[in-house]
Structures are given as C-alpha cells and as structure tokens.
Short mmCIF file of C-alpha atoms and ligand atoms in Angstrom, two decimals:
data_model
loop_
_atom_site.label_atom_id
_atom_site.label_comp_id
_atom_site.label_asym_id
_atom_site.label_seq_id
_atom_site.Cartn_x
_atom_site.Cartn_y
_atom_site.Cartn_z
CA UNK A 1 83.70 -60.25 -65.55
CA UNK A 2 85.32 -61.15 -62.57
CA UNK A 3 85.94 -59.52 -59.13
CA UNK A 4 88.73 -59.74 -56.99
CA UNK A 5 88.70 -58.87 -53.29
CA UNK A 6 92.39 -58.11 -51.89
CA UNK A 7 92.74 -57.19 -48.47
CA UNK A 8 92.12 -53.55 -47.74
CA UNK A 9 91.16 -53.44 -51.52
CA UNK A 10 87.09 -53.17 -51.49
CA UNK A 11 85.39 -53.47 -55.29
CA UNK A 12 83.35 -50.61 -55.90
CA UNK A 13 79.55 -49.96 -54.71
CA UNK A 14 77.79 -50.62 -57.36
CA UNK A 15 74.60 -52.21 -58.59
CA UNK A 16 75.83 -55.45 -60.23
CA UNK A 17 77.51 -56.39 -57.04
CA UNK A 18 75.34 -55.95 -54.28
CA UNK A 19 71.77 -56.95 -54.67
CA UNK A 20 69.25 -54.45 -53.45
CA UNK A 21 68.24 -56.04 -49.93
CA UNK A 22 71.83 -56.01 -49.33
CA UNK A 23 72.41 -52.29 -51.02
CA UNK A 24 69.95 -51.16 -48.27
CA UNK A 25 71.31 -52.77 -45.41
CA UNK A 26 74.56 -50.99 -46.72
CA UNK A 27 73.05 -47.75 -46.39
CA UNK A 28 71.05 -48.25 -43.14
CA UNK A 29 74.36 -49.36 -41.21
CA UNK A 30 76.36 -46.16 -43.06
CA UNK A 31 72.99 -43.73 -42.04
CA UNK A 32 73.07 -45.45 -38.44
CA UNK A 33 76.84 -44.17 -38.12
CA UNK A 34 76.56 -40.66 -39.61
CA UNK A 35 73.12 -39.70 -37.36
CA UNK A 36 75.25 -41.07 -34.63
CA UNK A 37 78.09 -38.71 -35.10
CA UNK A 38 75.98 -35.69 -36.42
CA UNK A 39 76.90 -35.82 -40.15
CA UNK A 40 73.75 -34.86 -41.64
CA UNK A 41 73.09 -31.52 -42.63
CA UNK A 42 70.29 -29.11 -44.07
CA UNK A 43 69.50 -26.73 -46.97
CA UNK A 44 66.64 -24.15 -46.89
CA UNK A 45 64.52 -23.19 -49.68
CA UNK A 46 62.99 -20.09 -49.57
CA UNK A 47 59.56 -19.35 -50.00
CA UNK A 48 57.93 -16.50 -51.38
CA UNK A 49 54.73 -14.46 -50.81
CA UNK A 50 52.25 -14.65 -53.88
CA UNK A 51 50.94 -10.94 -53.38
CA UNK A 52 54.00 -8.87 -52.75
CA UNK A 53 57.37 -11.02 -54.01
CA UNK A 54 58.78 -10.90 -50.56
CA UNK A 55 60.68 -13.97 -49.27
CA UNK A 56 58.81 -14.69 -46.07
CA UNK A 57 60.28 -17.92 -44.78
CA UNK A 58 62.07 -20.81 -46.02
CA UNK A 59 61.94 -24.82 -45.74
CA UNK A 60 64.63 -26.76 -44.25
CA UNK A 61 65.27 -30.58 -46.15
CA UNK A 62 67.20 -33.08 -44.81
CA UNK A 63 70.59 -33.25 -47.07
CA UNK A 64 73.28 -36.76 -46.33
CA UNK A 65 76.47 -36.59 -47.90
CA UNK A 66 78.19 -40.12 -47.24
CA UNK A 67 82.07 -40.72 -47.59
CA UNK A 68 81.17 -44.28 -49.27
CA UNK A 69 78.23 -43.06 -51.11
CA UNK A 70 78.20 -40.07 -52.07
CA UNK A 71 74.97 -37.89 -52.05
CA UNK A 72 72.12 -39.66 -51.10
CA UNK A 73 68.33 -37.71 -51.64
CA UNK A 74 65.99 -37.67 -48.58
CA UNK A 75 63.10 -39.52 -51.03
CA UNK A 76 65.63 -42.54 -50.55
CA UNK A 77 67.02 -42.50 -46.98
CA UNK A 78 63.96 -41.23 -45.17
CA UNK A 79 61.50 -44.06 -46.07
CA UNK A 80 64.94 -46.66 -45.22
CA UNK A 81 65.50 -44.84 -41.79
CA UNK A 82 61.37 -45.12 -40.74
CA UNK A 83 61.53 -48.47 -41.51
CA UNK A 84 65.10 -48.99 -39.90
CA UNK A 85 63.83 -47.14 -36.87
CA UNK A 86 66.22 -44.05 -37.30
CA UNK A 87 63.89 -41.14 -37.99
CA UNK A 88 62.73 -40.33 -34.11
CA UNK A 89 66.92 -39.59 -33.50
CA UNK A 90 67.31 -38.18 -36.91
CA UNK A 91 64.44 -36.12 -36.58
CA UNK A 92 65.98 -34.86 -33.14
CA UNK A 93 69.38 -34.42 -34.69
CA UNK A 94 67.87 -32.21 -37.43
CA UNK A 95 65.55 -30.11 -35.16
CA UNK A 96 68.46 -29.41 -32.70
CA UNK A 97 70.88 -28.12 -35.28
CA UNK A 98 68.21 -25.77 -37.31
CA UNK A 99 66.91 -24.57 -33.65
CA UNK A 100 70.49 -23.94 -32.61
CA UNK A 101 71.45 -22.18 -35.90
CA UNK A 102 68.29 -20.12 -35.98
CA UNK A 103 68.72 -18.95 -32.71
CA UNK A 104 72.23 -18.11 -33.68
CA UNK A 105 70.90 -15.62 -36.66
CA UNK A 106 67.62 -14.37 -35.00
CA UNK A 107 68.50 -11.02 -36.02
CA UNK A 108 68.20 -11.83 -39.57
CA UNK A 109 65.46 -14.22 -39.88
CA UNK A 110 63.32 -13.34 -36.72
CA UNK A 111 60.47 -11.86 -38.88
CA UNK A 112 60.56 -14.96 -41.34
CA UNK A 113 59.53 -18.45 -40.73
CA UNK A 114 61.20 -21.28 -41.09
CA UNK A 115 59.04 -25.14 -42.16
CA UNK A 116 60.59 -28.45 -40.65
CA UNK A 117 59.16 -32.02 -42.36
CA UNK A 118 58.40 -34.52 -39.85
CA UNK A 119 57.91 -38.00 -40.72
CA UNK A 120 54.55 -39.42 -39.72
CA UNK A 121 56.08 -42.07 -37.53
CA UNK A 122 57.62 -39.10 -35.09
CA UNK A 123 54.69 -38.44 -33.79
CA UNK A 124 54.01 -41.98 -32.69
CA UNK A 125 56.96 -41.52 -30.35
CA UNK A 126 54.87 -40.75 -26.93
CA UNK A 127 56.89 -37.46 -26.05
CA UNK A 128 57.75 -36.10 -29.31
CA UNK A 129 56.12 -32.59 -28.81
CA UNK A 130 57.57 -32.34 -25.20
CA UNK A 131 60.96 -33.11 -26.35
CA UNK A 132 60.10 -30.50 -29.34
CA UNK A 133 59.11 -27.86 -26.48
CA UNK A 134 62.13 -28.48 -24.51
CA UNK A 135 64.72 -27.83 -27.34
CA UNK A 136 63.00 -25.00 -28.44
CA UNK A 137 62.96 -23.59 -25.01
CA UNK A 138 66.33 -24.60 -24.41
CA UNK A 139 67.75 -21.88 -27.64
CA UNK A 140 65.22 -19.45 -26.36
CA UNK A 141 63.10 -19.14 -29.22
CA UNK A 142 59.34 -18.69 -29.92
CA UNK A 143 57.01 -21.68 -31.61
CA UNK A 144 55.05 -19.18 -33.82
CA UNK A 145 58.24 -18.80 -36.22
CA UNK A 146 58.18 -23.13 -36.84
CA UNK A 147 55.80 -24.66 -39.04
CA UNK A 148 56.33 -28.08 -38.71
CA UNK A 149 54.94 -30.20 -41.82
CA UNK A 150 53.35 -33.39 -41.53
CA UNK A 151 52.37 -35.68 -44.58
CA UNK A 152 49.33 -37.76 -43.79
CA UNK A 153 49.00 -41.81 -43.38
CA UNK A 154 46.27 -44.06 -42.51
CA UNK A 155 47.73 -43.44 -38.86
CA UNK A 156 46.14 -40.29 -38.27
CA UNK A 157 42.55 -41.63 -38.31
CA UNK A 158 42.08 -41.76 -34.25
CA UNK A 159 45.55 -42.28 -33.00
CA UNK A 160 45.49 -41.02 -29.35
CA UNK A 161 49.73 -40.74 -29.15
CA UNK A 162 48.88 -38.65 -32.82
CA UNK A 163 46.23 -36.66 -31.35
CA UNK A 164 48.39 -36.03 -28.26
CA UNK A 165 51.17 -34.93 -30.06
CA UNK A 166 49.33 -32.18 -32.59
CA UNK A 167 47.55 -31.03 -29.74
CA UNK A 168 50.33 -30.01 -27.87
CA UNK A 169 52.31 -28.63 -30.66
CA UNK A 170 49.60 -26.50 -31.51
CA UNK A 171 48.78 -25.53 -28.38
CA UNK A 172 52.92 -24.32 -27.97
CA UNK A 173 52.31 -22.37 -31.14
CA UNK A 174 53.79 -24.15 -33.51
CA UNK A 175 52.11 -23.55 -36.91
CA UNK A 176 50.83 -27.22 -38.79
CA UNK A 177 51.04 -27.58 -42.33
CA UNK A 178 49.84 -30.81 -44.42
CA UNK A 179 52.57 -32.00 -46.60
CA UNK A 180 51.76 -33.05 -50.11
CA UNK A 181 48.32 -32.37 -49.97
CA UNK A 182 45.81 -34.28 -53.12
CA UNK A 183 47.69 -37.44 -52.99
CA UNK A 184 47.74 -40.37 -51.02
CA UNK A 185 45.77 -40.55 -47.58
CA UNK A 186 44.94 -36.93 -47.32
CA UNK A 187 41.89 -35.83 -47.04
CA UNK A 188 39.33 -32.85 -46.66
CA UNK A 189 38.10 -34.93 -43.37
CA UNK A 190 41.57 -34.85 -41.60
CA UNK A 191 42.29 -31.47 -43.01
CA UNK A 192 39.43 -30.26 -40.35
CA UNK A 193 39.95 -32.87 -37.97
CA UNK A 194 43.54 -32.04 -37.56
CA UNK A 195 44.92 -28.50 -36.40
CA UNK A 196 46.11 -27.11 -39.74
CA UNK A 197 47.41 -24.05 -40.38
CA UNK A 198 48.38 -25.07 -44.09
CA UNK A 199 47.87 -27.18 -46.54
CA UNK A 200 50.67 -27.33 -49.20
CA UNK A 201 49.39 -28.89 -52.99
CA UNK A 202 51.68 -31.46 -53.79
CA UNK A 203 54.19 -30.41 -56.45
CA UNK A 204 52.56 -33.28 -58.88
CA UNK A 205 49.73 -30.84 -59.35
CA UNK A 206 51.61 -27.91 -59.68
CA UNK A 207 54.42 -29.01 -62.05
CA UNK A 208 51.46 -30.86 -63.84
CA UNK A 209 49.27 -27.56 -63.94
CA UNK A 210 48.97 -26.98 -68.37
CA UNK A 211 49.40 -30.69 -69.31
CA UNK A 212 46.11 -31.74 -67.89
CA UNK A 213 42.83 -29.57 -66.71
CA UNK A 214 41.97 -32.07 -64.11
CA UNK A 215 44.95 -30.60 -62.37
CA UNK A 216 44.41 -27.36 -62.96
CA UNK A 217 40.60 -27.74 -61.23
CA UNK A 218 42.33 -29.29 -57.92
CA UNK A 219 44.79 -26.41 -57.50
CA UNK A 220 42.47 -23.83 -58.15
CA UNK A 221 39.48 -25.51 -55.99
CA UNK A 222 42.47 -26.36 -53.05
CA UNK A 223 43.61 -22.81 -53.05
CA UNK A 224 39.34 -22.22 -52.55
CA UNK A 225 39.42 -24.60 -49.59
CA UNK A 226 42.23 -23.04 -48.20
CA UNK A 227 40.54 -19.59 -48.22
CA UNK A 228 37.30 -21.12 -47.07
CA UNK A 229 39.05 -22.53 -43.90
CA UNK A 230 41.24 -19.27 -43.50
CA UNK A 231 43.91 -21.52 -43.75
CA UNK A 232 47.40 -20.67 -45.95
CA UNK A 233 47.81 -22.01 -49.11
CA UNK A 234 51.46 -23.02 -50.48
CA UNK A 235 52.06 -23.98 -53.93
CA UNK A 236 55.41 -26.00 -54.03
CA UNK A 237 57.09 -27.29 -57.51
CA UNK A 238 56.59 -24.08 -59.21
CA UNK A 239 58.83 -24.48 -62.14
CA UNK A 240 57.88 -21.98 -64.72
CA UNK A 241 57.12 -18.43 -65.35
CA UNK A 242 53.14 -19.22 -66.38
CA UNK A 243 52.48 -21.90 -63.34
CA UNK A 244 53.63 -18.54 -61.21
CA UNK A 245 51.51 -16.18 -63.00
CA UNK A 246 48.60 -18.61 -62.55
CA UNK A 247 48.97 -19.42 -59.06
CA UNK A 248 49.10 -15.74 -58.42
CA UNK A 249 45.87 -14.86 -60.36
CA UNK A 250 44.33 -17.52 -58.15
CA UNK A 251 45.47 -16.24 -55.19
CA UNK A 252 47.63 -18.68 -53.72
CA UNK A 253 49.10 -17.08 -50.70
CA UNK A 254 52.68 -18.75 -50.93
CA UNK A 255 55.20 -20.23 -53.42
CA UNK A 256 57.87 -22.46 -53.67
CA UNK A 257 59.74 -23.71 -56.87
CA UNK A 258 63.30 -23.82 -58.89
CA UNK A 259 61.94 -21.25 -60.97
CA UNK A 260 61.52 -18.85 -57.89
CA UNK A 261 64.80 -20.47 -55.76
CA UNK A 262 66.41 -23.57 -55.59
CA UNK A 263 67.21 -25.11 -51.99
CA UNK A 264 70.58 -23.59 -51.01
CA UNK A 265 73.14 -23.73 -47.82
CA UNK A 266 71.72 -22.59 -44.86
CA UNK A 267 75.14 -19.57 -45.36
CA UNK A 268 73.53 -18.52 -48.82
CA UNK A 269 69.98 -18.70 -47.54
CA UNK A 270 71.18 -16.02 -44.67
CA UNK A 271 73.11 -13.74 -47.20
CA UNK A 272 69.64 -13.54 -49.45
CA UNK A 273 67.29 -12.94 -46.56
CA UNK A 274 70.28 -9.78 -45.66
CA UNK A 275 70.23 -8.77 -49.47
CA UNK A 276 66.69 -9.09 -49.76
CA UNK A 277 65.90 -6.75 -46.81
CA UNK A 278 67.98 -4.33 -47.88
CA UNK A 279 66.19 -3.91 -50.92
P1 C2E B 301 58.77 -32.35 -49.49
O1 C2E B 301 58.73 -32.05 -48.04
O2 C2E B 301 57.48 -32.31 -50.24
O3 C2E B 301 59.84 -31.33 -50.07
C1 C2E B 301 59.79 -30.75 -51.34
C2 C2E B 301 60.73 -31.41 -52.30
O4 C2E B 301 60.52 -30.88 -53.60
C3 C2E B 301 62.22 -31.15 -52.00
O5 C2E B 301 62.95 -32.27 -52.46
C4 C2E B 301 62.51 -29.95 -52.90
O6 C2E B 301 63.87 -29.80 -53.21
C5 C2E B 301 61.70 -30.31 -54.11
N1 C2E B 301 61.33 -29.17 -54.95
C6 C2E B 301 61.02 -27.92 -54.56
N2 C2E B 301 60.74 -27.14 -55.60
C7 C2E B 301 60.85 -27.92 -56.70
C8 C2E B 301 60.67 -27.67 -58.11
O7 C2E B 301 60.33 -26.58 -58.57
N3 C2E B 301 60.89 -28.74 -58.94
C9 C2E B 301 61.24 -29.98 -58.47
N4 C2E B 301 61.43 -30.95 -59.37
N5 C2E B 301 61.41 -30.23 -57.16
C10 C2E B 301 61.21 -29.21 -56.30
P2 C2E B 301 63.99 -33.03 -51.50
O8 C2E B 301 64.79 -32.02 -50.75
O9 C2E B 301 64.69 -34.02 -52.35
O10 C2E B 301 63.06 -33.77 -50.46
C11 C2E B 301 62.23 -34.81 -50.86
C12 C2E B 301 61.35 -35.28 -49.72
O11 C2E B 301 62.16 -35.84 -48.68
C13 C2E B 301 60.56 -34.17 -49.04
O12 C2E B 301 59.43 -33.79 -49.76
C14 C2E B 301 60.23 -34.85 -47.72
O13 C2E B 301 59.15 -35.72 -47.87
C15 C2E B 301 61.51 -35.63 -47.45
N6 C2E B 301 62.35 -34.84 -46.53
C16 C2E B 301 63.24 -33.88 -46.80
N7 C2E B 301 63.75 -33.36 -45.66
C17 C2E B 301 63.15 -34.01 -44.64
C18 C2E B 301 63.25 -33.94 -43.20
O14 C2E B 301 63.96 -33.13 -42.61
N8 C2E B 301 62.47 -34.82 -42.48
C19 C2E B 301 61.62 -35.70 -43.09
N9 C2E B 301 60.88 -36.52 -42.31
N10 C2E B 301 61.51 -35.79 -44.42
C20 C2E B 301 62.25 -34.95 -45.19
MG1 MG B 302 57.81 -30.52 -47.05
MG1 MG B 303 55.62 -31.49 -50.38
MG1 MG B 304 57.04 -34.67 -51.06
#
C-alpha cells in the first residue's frame, strides 16, 4: 500500500499517514493561519426559560471550518489552541465579532442575553477583562446582556491575575456562569468563592438523568443549591421530552438541549428570536 508524492500532488489527510503528534501540529499551524485571517465563526444555541417556554438568550460556540480539513469540533481545537498558545487571540477574535454583530441587531436581541465560553487560561492573560471592557465599550453595548462562562481548573484556587480578572468583570456587569458544573475541579467552595451568577449542570448529568439515580440526586440537589444561593440554574444536554418535564418539575430556571434547539447560524438564530416575539 504504497504512497506516491508528485509535485503539487499532496496524498490525502488521513490517519494512516500522519501519526498523531504530527496530525496536531497539522492542525495547530492550519488554526494559527485561519485565527490570523478571521476565519472562524460562531453558532448560537438558544436557551429557553423553564417556567414560561420563552427563548431568553442564547449561547455562542466556537465553529472552524478548514479548507484542508474540513469541520473541526471546538472539544478538539480548543484544548490544541490552549496548549499551542492561541486561545487569548482566538478568544479576542470571537468576542469582537459576536460584540460587533450584536450590536448590529440590538433591536432584536436587546432584551435577551447572549453566553460567551472562555477558556480558563484567558483569564491568566493580565488584562483580559480590560481588553473585554474596551471592546464592549467600543460597539456601545451594556455588560448586563453577556454572561461569560468559565469552566473551573485547579488555577482558580488563589490566583491573583484570576481573582483580578472576575473581579473586574463582575464589577462591569458582566454576568458569571460556571461551565460544566459536577465534574472535574468544580466545587461548592469556588462556587461561593467566585462571583457566580450561574452554575450550569454538566450535560453528563442531564443526558444521564433515568439511566442512573445517582444522577438524578445531583441535578435535583444542584438545582437546590442554585436556589439556596439565588443563583440561576441552567440545565444543558436536554435531549428528551421526560428529562424536560423533569427539570421543569424541579424548577430549573433555564434549558438548553437538541430536543428544545439545536445550535444554529447566528442568521437563523435572529429570524427565531423575530418569529418568536411575534408570537
Ligand atoms: P460547552 O460550553 O459545555 O457547550 C455545550 C456543548 O454541548 C456544545 O457542543 C453544544 O452543541 C452541546 N450540546 C448542547 N445541547 C446538547 C444536547 O442536547 N445533546 C448533545 N449531545 N450535545 C449538546 P460544542 O459546540 O461542540 O462545544 C463543545 C465545547 O467546546 C464547549 O462545551 C466548550 O467547552 C468548547 N467551546 C465551544 N465554543 C467555545 C468558545 O467560544 N470558547 C471556548 N473557550 N470554548 C468553547
Ligand atoms: Mg458553555
Ligand atoms: Mg457545558
Ligand atoms: Mg462542556
């Protein structure tokens, strides 16, 4: 099974022919180039209020579509661009275009919000929040419409940069929201210790809700916490007809999930919040 390289004539990207190290670097040097030249772009998915069925806001995720390869999911690139050291200008690239667009369409989504995913590592970066204030200043808009979402590491426990950076978020107005909530480093302590406005239960939980009871005790007693705190719970992962029904006879403020809406061009996502008011 042999492989011929002509000039100009490149064998195809595939597994057997480029080992995995060398796979990444691939995709690192193609990411590099396309953040560079502004090629990523965004979908929203919208998320629903629990009590009444309105669509109050909607989350924005990172979407790469590469000449060479094709779609490539944020799961994959965004763990290869924090440890390439892409995220802080990818992050930037991102937040400028949804700022810019939203201010462009304020008079359709000015009474929704609108959730941006950080990575941890962005708010490592010394002036991330001031650079965050500027460009929101800059399209003339108003913090309290962002929630910016923030999964938690080991780097949160008494990081002064960290610290710095929540602080003046919240302080601008921006709303907080931990990301993935029951797994990994997060924790009730950093839930108080940090300014949180949310906490969102992972989707494992959630899409996990009838196969085991352990999971159904953590949603239910999250959703508890969250109304303990006054803080606003959001369910994401939601799947199914019963998980919804559940959630809601819990009282889980907010939902997210295929079975409610997929994640959709930021064009359709306009043309549903128009529809959807008109209603
Ligand atoms: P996340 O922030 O927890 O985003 C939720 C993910 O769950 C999204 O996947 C969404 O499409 C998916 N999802 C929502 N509802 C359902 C459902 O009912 N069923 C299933 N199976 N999946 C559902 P996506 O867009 O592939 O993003 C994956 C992860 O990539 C995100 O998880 C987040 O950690 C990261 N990511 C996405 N966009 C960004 C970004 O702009 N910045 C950063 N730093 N990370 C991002
Ligand atoms: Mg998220
Ligand atoms: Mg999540
Ligand atoms: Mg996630």
């Amino acid at each position: 099974n042999s492989v011929t390289f002509s000039s100009g004539n490149w064998a195809p990207f595939t597994n057997e022919l480029k080992s995995d190290h060398a796979q990444q670097l691939t995709i690192i040097t193609l990411l590099r180039e396309d953040i560079r030249n502004g090629k990523l772009h965004y979908h929203v998915q919208p998320q629903v209020c629990l009590r009444t069925n309105k669509i109050i806001g909607g989350e924005v995720l990172l979407r790469w579509h590469n000449e060479q390869l094709g779609p490539v999911s944020p799961a994959e690139f965004v763990p290869l661009a924090e440890q390439a050291g892409l995220i802080y200008p990818l992050t930037e690239m991102l937040f400028e275009k949804v700022f810019a667009w939203a201010s462009q369409h304020q008079a359709i989504i000015k009474t929704t919000s609108l959730s941006l995913n950080i990575s941890a590592l962005d708010l490592l970066q010394a002036n991330f929040a001031q650079k965050v204030n500027a460009s929101i200043n800059t399209h003339q808009l108003i913090p309290e419409q962002f929630t910016i979402e923030i999964t938690e590491t080991s780097m949160f426990h008494n990081n002064d940069i960290v610290n710095n950076n929540v602080e003046e978020l919240y302080a601008a107005g921006f709303k907080l929201s931990i990301d993935d909530f029951g797994i990994g480093y997060s924790s009730m302590l950093n839930l108080v210790a940090l300014k949180t406005n949310e906490l969102k239960i992972d989707q494992f939980f959630v899409m996990g809700l009838f196969t085991q009871k352990s999971n159904q005790y953590l949603c239910q007693n999250m959703i508890r916490l969250c109304q303990q705190l006054n803080i606003t719970s959001v369910a994401e992962g939601i799947e199914d007809q019963q998980t919804l029904q559940t959630l809601k006879d819990w009282n889980c403020e907010i939902g997210q999930g295929y079975y409610l809406y997929k994640p959709m061009t930021p064009d359709d996502y306009l043309r549903l919040l128009e529809n959807s008011i008109c209603e």
